[in-house]
PDB file of N, CA, C and O in Angstrom:
ATOM      1  N   MET A   1     100.729-125.030  78.881  1.00 66.00           N
ATOM      2  CA  MET A   1     100.583-126.204  79.941  1.00 66.00           C
ATOM      3  C   MET A   1     102.650-127.888  79.786  1.00 66.00           C
ATOM      4  O   MET A   1     102.596-127.880  78.421  1.00 66.00           O
ATOM      5  N   VAL A   2     102.952-127.707  80.366  1.00 65.00           N
ATOM      6  CA  VAL A   2     103.997-128.311  80.531  1.00 65.00           C
ATOM      7  C   VAL A   2     103.955-129.924  81.544  1.00 65.00           C
ATOM      8  O   VAL A   2     103.681-130.051  82.354  1.00 65.00           O
ATOM      9  N   VAL A   3     103.263-131.324  80.834  1.00 67.00           N
ATOM     10  CA  VAL A   3     103.979-132.203  81.768  1.00 67.00           C
ATOM     11  C   VAL A   3     104.592-133.166  81.726  1.00 67.00           C
ATOM     12  O   VAL A   3     105.211-132.569  80.115  1.00 67.00           O
ATOM     13  N   CYS A   4     105.637-133.533  82.344  1.00 69.00           N
ATOM     14  CA  CYS A   4     106.611-134.130  82.172  1.00 69.00           C
ATOM     15  C   CYS A   4     105.865-135.478  83.155  1.00 69.00           C
ATOM     16  O   CYS A   4     106.021-136.157  83.539  1.00 69.00           O
ATOM     17  N   ALA A   5     107.314-136.536  83.253  1.00 72.00           N
ATOM     18  CA  ALA A   5     107.319-138.532  83.120  1.00 72.00           C
ATOM     19  C   ALA A   5     108.362-138.434  83.443  1.00 72.00           C
ATOM     20  O   ALA A   5     109.437-138.076  83.095  1.00 72.00           O
ATOM     21  N   SER A   6     108.273-139.312  84.176  1.00 79.00           N
ATOM     22  CA  SER A   6     109.849-139.378  85.131  1.00 79.00           C
ATOM     23  C   SER A   6     109.654-140.771  85.091  1.00 79.00           C
ATOM     24  O   SER A   6     108.181-142.009  85.663  1.00 79.00           O
ATOM     25  N   ILE A   7     110.928-141.462  85.337  1.00 83.00           N
ATOM     26  CA  ILE A   7     110.990-143.409  84.900  1.00 83.00           C
ATOM     27  C   ILE A   7     111.864-143.701  85.676  1.00 83.00           C
ATOM     28  O   ILE A   7     112.078-143.364  86.137  1.00 83.00           O
ATOM     29  N   ALA A   8     111.605-144.624  86.957  1.00 88.00           N
ATOM     30  CA  ALA A   8     112.523-145.819  87.615  1.00 88.00           C
ATOM     31  C   ALA A   8     113.016-146.576  87.192  1.00 88.00           C
ATOM     32  O   ALA A   8     114.550-146.550  87.581  1.00 88.00           O
ATOM     33  N   ARG A   9     112.259-147.179  86.209  1.00 87.00           N
ATOM     34  CA  ARG A   9     113.550-147.673  84.851  1.00 87.00           C
ATOM     35  C   ARG A   9     114.437-148.115  83.602  1.00 87.00           C
ATOM     36  O   ARG A   9     112.671-147.337  83.484  1.00 87.00           O
ATOM     37  N   LEU A  10     114.346-148.693  83.186  1.00 84.00           N
ATOM     38  CA  LEU A  10     115.287-148.986  81.572  1.00 84.00           C
ATOM     39  C   LEU A  10     115.514-149.979  81.508  1.00 84.00           C
ATOM     40  O   LEU A  10     116.922-150.299  81.484  1.00 84.00           O
ATOM     41  N   TYR A  11     114.589-151.030  81.053  1.00 82.00           N
ATOM     42  CA  TYR A  11     114.849-152.115  80.053  1.00 82.00           C
ATOM     43  C   TYR A  11     115.635-152.101  78.828  1.00 82.00           C
ATOM     44  O   TYR A  11     114.615-151.583  78.152  1.00 82.00           O
ATOM     45  N   ALA A  12     116.878-152.442  78.952  1.00 81.00           N
ATOM     46  CA  ALA A  12     116.943-152.173  77.218  1.00 81.00           C
ATOM     47  C   ALA A  12     117.825-153.870  76.612  1.00 81.00           C
ATOM     48  O   ALA A  12     117.740-155.224  78.070  1.00 81.00           O
ATOM     49  N   ASP A  13     118.220-153.729  76.182  1.00 78.00           N
ATOM     50  CA  ASP A  13     118.754-155.512  75.512  1.00 78.00           C
ATOM     51  C   ASP A  13     120.203-154.836  75.591  1.00 78.00           C
ATOM     52  O   ASP A  13     121.124-153.283  75.804  1.00 78.00           O
ATOM     53  N   VAL A  14     121.219-155.672  75.307  1.00 80.00           N
ATOM     54  CA  VAL A  14     122.295-155.494  75.358  1.00 80.00           C
ATOM     55  C   VAL A  14     123.023-154.940  74.162  1.00 80.00           C
ATOM     56  O   VAL A  14     124.036-154.264  74.276  1.00 80.00           O
ATOM     57  N   GLY A  15     122.339-154.753  73.229  1.00 81.00           N
ATOM     58  CA  GLY A  15     122.171-153.311  71.983  1.00 81.00           C
ATOM     59  C   GLY A  15     123.391-152.133  72.682  1.00 81.00           C
ATOM     60  O   GLY A  15     123.688-150.749  72.096  1.00 81.00           O
ATOM     61  N   CYS A  16     121.951-152.113  73.482  1.00 82.00           N
ATOM     62  CA  CYS A  16     122.294-150.694  74.156  1.00 82.00           C
ATOM     63  C   CYS A  16     123.758-150.919  75.648  1.00 82.00           C
ATOM     64  O   CYS A  16     122.833-149.384  75.719  1.00 82.00           O
ATOM     65  N   ASP A  17     124.226-151.433  75.714  1.00 86.00           N
ATOM     66  CA  ASP A  17     125.060-151.711  76.530  1.00 86.00           C
ATOM     67  C   ASP A  17     126.031-151.391  76.580  1.00 86.00           C
ATOM     68  O   ASP A  17     127.005-151.440  75.548  1.00 86.00           O
ATOM     69  N   SER A  18     126.447-150.133  77.366  1.00 90.00           N
ATOM     70  CA  SER A  18     127.350-149.159  77.063  1.00 90.00           C
ATOM     71  C   SER A  18     127.888-148.425  78.298  1.00 90.00           C
ATOM     72  O   SER A  18     127.135-147.746  79.015  1.00 90.00           O
ATOM     73  N   ALA A  19     128.838-148.382  78.670  1.00 92.00           N
ATOM     74  CA  ALA A  19     128.872-147.422  79.831  1.00 92.00           C
ATOM     75  C   ALA A  19     128.702-146.140  79.987  1.00 92.00           C
ATOM     76  O   ALA A  19     128.002-145.659  81.171  1.00 92.00           O
ATOM     77  N   ASP A  20     129.132-145.029  78.881  1.00 93.00           N
ATOM     78  CA  ASP A  20     127.378-144.459  78.779  1.00 93.00           C
ATOM     79  C   ASP A  20     126.570-144.315  78.983  1.00 93.00           C
ATOM     80  O   ASP A  20     125.557-143.190  79.533  1.00 93.00           O
ATOM     81  N   ASN A  21     125.708-145.117  78.324  1.00 90.00           N
ATOM     82  CA  ASN A  21     124.212-145.231  78.934  1.00 90.00           C
ATOM     83  C   ASN A  21     124.291-145.696  79.910  1.00 90.00           C
ATOM     84  O   ASN A  21     122.675-144.838  80.208  1.00 90.00           O
ATOM     85  N   ARG A  22     124.813-145.960  80.627  1.00 91.00           N
ATOM     86  CA  ARG A  22     124.435-146.738  82.097  1.00 91.00           C
ATOM     87  C   ARG A  22     124.547-145.495  82.802  1.00 91.00           C
ATOM     88  O   ARG A  22     123.992-144.346  83.892  1.00 91.00           O
ATOM     89  N   TRP A  23     125.841-143.957  82.706  1.00 94.00           N
ATOM     90  CA  TRP A  23     125.734-143.499  83.245  1.00 94.00           C
ATOM     91  C   TRP A  23     124.079-142.432  83.346  1.00 94.00           C
ATOM     92  O   TRP A  23     124.506-141.522  83.859  1.00 94.00           O
ATOM     93  N   LEU A  24     124.286-142.009  82.054  1.00 91.00           N
ATOM     94  CA  LEU A  24     123.095-141.105  82.076  1.00 91.00           C
ATOM     95  C   LEU A  24     122.092-141.207  82.530  1.00 91.00           C
ATOM     96  O   LEU A  24     121.567-140.988  82.672  1.00 91.00           O
ATOM     97  N   CYS A  25     122.373-142.722  82.165  1.00 91.00           N
ATOM     98  CA  CYS A  25     120.790-143.981  82.627  1.00 91.00           C
ATOM     99  C   CYS A  25     120.398-142.848  84.572  1.00 91.00           C
ATOM    100  O   CYS A  25     119.897-142.196  85.394  1.00 91.00           O
ATOM    101  N   LEU A  26     121.892-143.780  85.341  1.00 92.00           N
ATOM    102  CA  LEU A  26     122.117-142.686  86.384  1.00 92.00           C
ATOM    103  C   LEU A  26     122.389-142.198  87.115  1.00 92.00           C
ATOM    104  O   LEU A  26     121.353-141.187  87.482  1.00 92.00           O
ATOM    105  N   ARG A  27     123.117-140.493  86.107  1.00 92.00           N
ATOM    106  CA  ARG A  27     123.143-139.345  86.550  1.00 92.00           C
ATOM    107  C   ARG A  27     121.388-139.199  86.822  1.00 92.00           C
ATOM    108  O   ARG A  27     120.673-137.951  87.253  1.00 92.00           O
ATOM    109  N   ASP A  28     120.747-139.332  85.829  1.00 89.00           N
ATOM    110  CA  ASP A  28     119.331-138.829  85.657  1.00 89.00           C
ATOM    111  C   ASP A  28     118.384-139.708  86.669  1.00 89.00           C
ATOM    112  O   ASP A  28     116.518-139.187  87.070  1.00 89.00           O
ATOM    113  N   GLY A  29     118.869-140.607  87.218  1.00 91.00           N
ATOM    114  CA  GLY A  29     117.509-141.080  88.669  1.00 91.00           C
ATOM    115  C   GLY A  29     117.517-142.641  88.653  1.00 91.00           C
ATOM    116  O   GLY A  29     116.634-142.628  88.729  1.00 91.00           O
ATOM    117  N   ILE A  30     118.005-143.174  86.725  1.00 90.00           N
ATOM    118  CA  ILE A  30     116.908-144.453  86.695  1.00 90.00           C
ATOM    119  C   ILE A  30     117.952-145.320  86.467  1.00 90.00           C
ATOM    120  O   ILE A  30     119.513-145.515  86.146  1.00 90.00           O
ATOM    121  N   GLN A  31     117.269-146.171  87.211  1.00 91.00           N
ATOM    122  CA  GLN A  31     118.531-147.298  86.892  1.00 91.00           C
ATOM    123  C   GLN A  31     118.133-148.226  85.776  1.00 91.00           C
ATOM    124  O   GLN A  31     117.525-148.961  85.003  1.00 91.00           O
ATOM    125  N   PRO A  32     119.134-148.496  85.274  1.00 89.00           N
ATOM    126  CA  PRO A  32     119.472-149.566  83.978  1.00 89.00           C
ATOM    127  C   PRO A  32     119.087-150.623  84.432  1.00 89.00           C
ATOM    128  O   PRO A  32     119.884-151.485  84.598  1.00 89.00           O
ATOM    129  N   ILE A  33     118.541-151.192  83.147  1.00 84.00           N
ATOM    130  CA  ILE A  33     118.277-152.733  83.870  1.00 84.00           C
ATOM    131  C   ILE A  33     118.913-152.996  82.574  1.00 84.00           C
ATOM    132  O   ILE A  33     117.477-153.839  81.415  1.00 84.00           O
ATOM    133  N   ILE A  34     119.601-153.341  82.005  1.00 82.00           N
ATOM    134  CA  ILE A  34     120.626-153.970  80.603  1.00 82.00           C
ATOM    135  C   ILE A  34     121.504-155.405  81.029  1.00 82.00           C
ATOM    136  O   ILE A  34     122.182-155.571  81.662  1.00 82.00           O
ATOM    137  N   ARG A  35     120.899-156.086  79.854  1.00 78.00           N
ATOM    138  CA  ARG A  35     121.783-157.522  79.794  1.00 78.00           C
ATOM    139  C   ARG A  35     123.296-156.916  78.747  1.00 78.00           C
ATOM    140  O   ARG A  35     123.528-156.219  78.343  1.00 78.00           O
ATOM    141  N   LYS A  36     124.245-157.793  80.090  1.00 79.00           N
ATOM    142  CA  LYS A  36     125.657-156.693  79.418  1.00 79.00           C
ATOM    143  C   LYS A  36     126.092-158.304  78.783  1.00 79.00           C
ATOM    144  O   LYS A  36     125.665-159.148  77.829  1.00 79.00           O
ATOM    145  N   ILE A  37     127.276-157.377  77.187  1.00 76.00           N
ATOM    146  CA  ILE A  37     127.319-158.474  77.002  1.00 76.00           C
ATOM    147  C   ILE A  37     128.340-159.744  77.299  1.00 76.00           C
ATOM    148  O   ILE A  37     128.737-159.088  78.540  1.00 76.00           O
ATOM    149  N   GLY A  38     127.677-160.338  76.768  1.00 76.00           N
ATOM    150  CA  GLY A  38     128.032-162.081  77.239  1.00 76.00           C
ATOM    151  C   GLY A  38     127.663-163.000  78.145  1.00 76.00           C
ATOM    152  O   GLY A  38     127.833-164.211  78.345  1.00 76.00           O
ATOM    153  N   GLN A  39     126.432-161.624  79.033  1.00 71.00           N
ATOM    154  CA  GLN A  39     125.523-162.583  79.252  1.00 71.00           C
ATOM    155  C   GLN A  39     125.138-163.677  78.096  1.00 71.00           C
ATOM    156  O   GLN A  39     124.907-163.577  77.751  1.00 71.00           O
ATOM    157  N   PRO A  40     124.537-164.629  79.563  1.00 69.00           N
ATOM    158  CA  PRO A  40     123.485-166.081  78.679  1.00 69.00           C
ATOM    159  C   PRO A  40     122.026-164.538  78.101  1.00 69.00           C
ATOM    160  O   PRO A  40     121.891-163.854  78.993  1.00 69.00           O
ATOM    161  N   HIS A  41     121.726-165.403  77.232  1.00 66.00           N
ATOM    162  CA  HIS A  41     120.412-164.599  76.514  1.00 66.00           C
ATOM    163  C   HIS A  41     119.210-164.773  77.893  1.00 66.00           C
ATOM    164  O   HIS A  41     119.479-165.919  78.801  1.00 66.00           O
ATOM    165  N   GLY A  42     118.086-164.697  78.631  1.00 61.00           N
ATOM    166  CA  GLY A  42     116.974-164.276  79.255  1.00 61.00           C
ATOM    167  C   GLY A  42     117.369-163.488  79.951  1.00 61.00           C
ATOM    168  O   GLY A  42     117.780-163.992  80.731  1.00 61.00           O
ATOM    169  N   SER A  43     116.694-162.370  79.990  1.00 54.00           N
ATOM    170  CA  SER A  43     116.415-161.123  81.319  1.00 54.00           C
ATOM    171  C   SER A  43     115.879-161.607  82.548  1.00 54.00           C
ATOM    172  O   SER A  43     116.323-160.996  82.756  1.00 54.00           O
ATOM    173  N   GLY A  44     115.229-162.546  82.413  1.00 59.00           N
ATOM    174  CA  GLY A  44     113.922-162.865  83.902  1.00 59.00           C
ATOM    175  C   GLY A  44     113.041-161.814  83.150  1.00 59.00           C
ATOM    176  O   GLY A  44     112.456-161.900  84.617  1.00 59.00           O
ATOM    177  N   LEU A  45     113.122-161.237  81.860  1.00 59.00           N
ATOM    178  CA  LEU A  45     111.732-160.327  83.290  1.00 59.00           C
ATOM    179  C   LEU A  45     109.970-161.466  82.821  1.00 59.00           C
ATOM    180  O   LEU A  45     109.256-159.970  83.322  1.00 59.00           O
ATOM    181  N   GLY A  46     110.388-161.562  82.079  1.00 58.00           N
ATOM    182  CA  GLY A  46     108.875-162.169  82.091  1.00 58.00           C
ATOM    183  C   GLY A  46     108.127-161.673  81.917  1.00 58.00           C
ATOM    184  O   GLY A  46     108.023-161.259  80.668  1.00 58.00           O
ATOM    185  N   PRO A  47     106.660-161.263  82.739  1.00 59.00           N
ATOM    186  CA  PRO A  47     105.288-160.251  81.997  1.00 59.00           C
ATOM    187  C   PRO A  47     106.039-158.988  81.127  1.00 59.00           C
ATOM    188  O   PRO A  47     105.146-159.014  81.017  1.00 59.00           O
ATOM    189  N   ILE A  48     107.233-158.770  81.910  1.00 61.00           N
ATOM    190  CA  ILE A  48     107.123-157.248  81.863  1.00 61.00           C
ATOM    191  C   ILE A  48     107.625-157.574  80.527  1.00 61.00           C
ATOM    192  O   ILE A  48     107.151-156.834  79.425  1.00 61.00           O
ATOM    193  N   ARG A  49     108.922-158.373  79.699  1.00 60.00           N
ATOM    194  CA  ARG A  49     108.461-158.268  77.858  1.00 60.00           C
ATOM    195  C   ARG A  49     107.836-158.491  78.249  1.00 60.00           C
ATOM    196  O   ARG A  49     107.886-157.904  76.555  1.00 60.00           O
ATOM    197  N   CYS A  50     107.152-159.377  78.119  1.00 59.00           N
ATOM    198  CA  CYS A  50     105.785-160.128  76.715  1.00 59.00           C
ATOM    199  C   CYS A  50     105.072-158.776  77.562  1.00 59.00           C
ATOM    200  O   CYS A  50     104.260-158.358  75.929  1.00 59.00           O
ATOM    201  N   VAL A  51     104.757-157.885  77.528  1.00 58.00           N
ATOM    202  CA  VAL A  51     103.985-156.669  77.480  1.00 58.00           C
ATOM    203  C   VAL A  51     104.418-155.656  76.231  1.00 58.00           C
ATOM    204  O   VAL A  51     103.905-155.359  75.598  1.00 58.00           O
ATOM    205  N   VAL A  52     105.328-155.182  76.395  1.00 57.00           N
ATOM    206  CA  VAL A  52     106.403-154.938  75.365  1.00 57.00           C
ATOM    207  C   VAL A  52     106.698-155.408  73.767  1.00 57.00           C
ATOM    208  O   VAL A  52     105.902-154.158  73.237  1.00 57.00           O
ATOM    209  N   GLU A  53     105.923-156.493  74.574  1.00 61.00           N
ATOM    210  CA  GLU A  53     106.654-157.286  72.716  1.00 61.00           C
ATOM    211  C   GLU A  53     105.326-157.199  71.998  1.00 61.00           C
ATOM    212  O   GLU A  53     104.507-157.404  70.910  1.00 61.00           O
ATOM    213  N   HIS A  54     103.727-157.115  72.770  1.00 63.00           N
ATOM    214  CA  HIS A  54     102.896-157.606  72.952  1.00 63.00           C
ATOM    215  C   HIS A  54     102.987-156.045  71.997  1.00 63.00           C
ATOM    216  O   HIS A  54     101.723-155.748  71.554  1.00 63.00           O
ATOM    217  N   ALA A  55     103.336-154.694  72.916  1.00 65.00           N
ATOM    218  CA  ALA A  55     102.875-153.290  71.907  1.00 65.00           C
ATOM    219  C   ALA A  55     103.316-153.583  70.872  1.00 65.00           C
ATOM    220  O   ALA A  55     102.836-152.606  70.199  1.00 65.00           O
ATOM    221  N   TYR A  56     104.657-153.991  71.024  1.00 64.00           N
ATOM    222  CA  TYR A  56     105.641-153.485  69.673  1.00 64.00           C
ATOM    223  C   TYR A  56     104.714-154.509  68.314  1.00 64.00           C
ATOM    224  O   TYR A  56     105.778-154.029  67.516  1.00 64.00           O
ATOM    225  N   ALA A  57     104.424-155.574  68.702  1.00 60.00           N
ATOM    226  CA  ALA A  57     104.091-156.604  67.573  1.00 60.00           C
ATOM    227  C   ALA A  57     102.381-156.106  66.375  1.00 60.00           C
ATOM    228  O   ALA A  57     102.063-154.777  67.195  1.00 60.00           O
TER     229      ALA A  57
END
């Protein structure tokens, strides 16, 4: 039995910002939400970021 999951969006920090990473996401139908290098801090993710931070805590 094979189980596959699909994601629609990828949230990532500026450390993952590159044309290659964005291209790979778009190729697989994933919307990359990655802060670009040089953009001010504050992703605006609010509740989504809070859930992720609590999961890692």
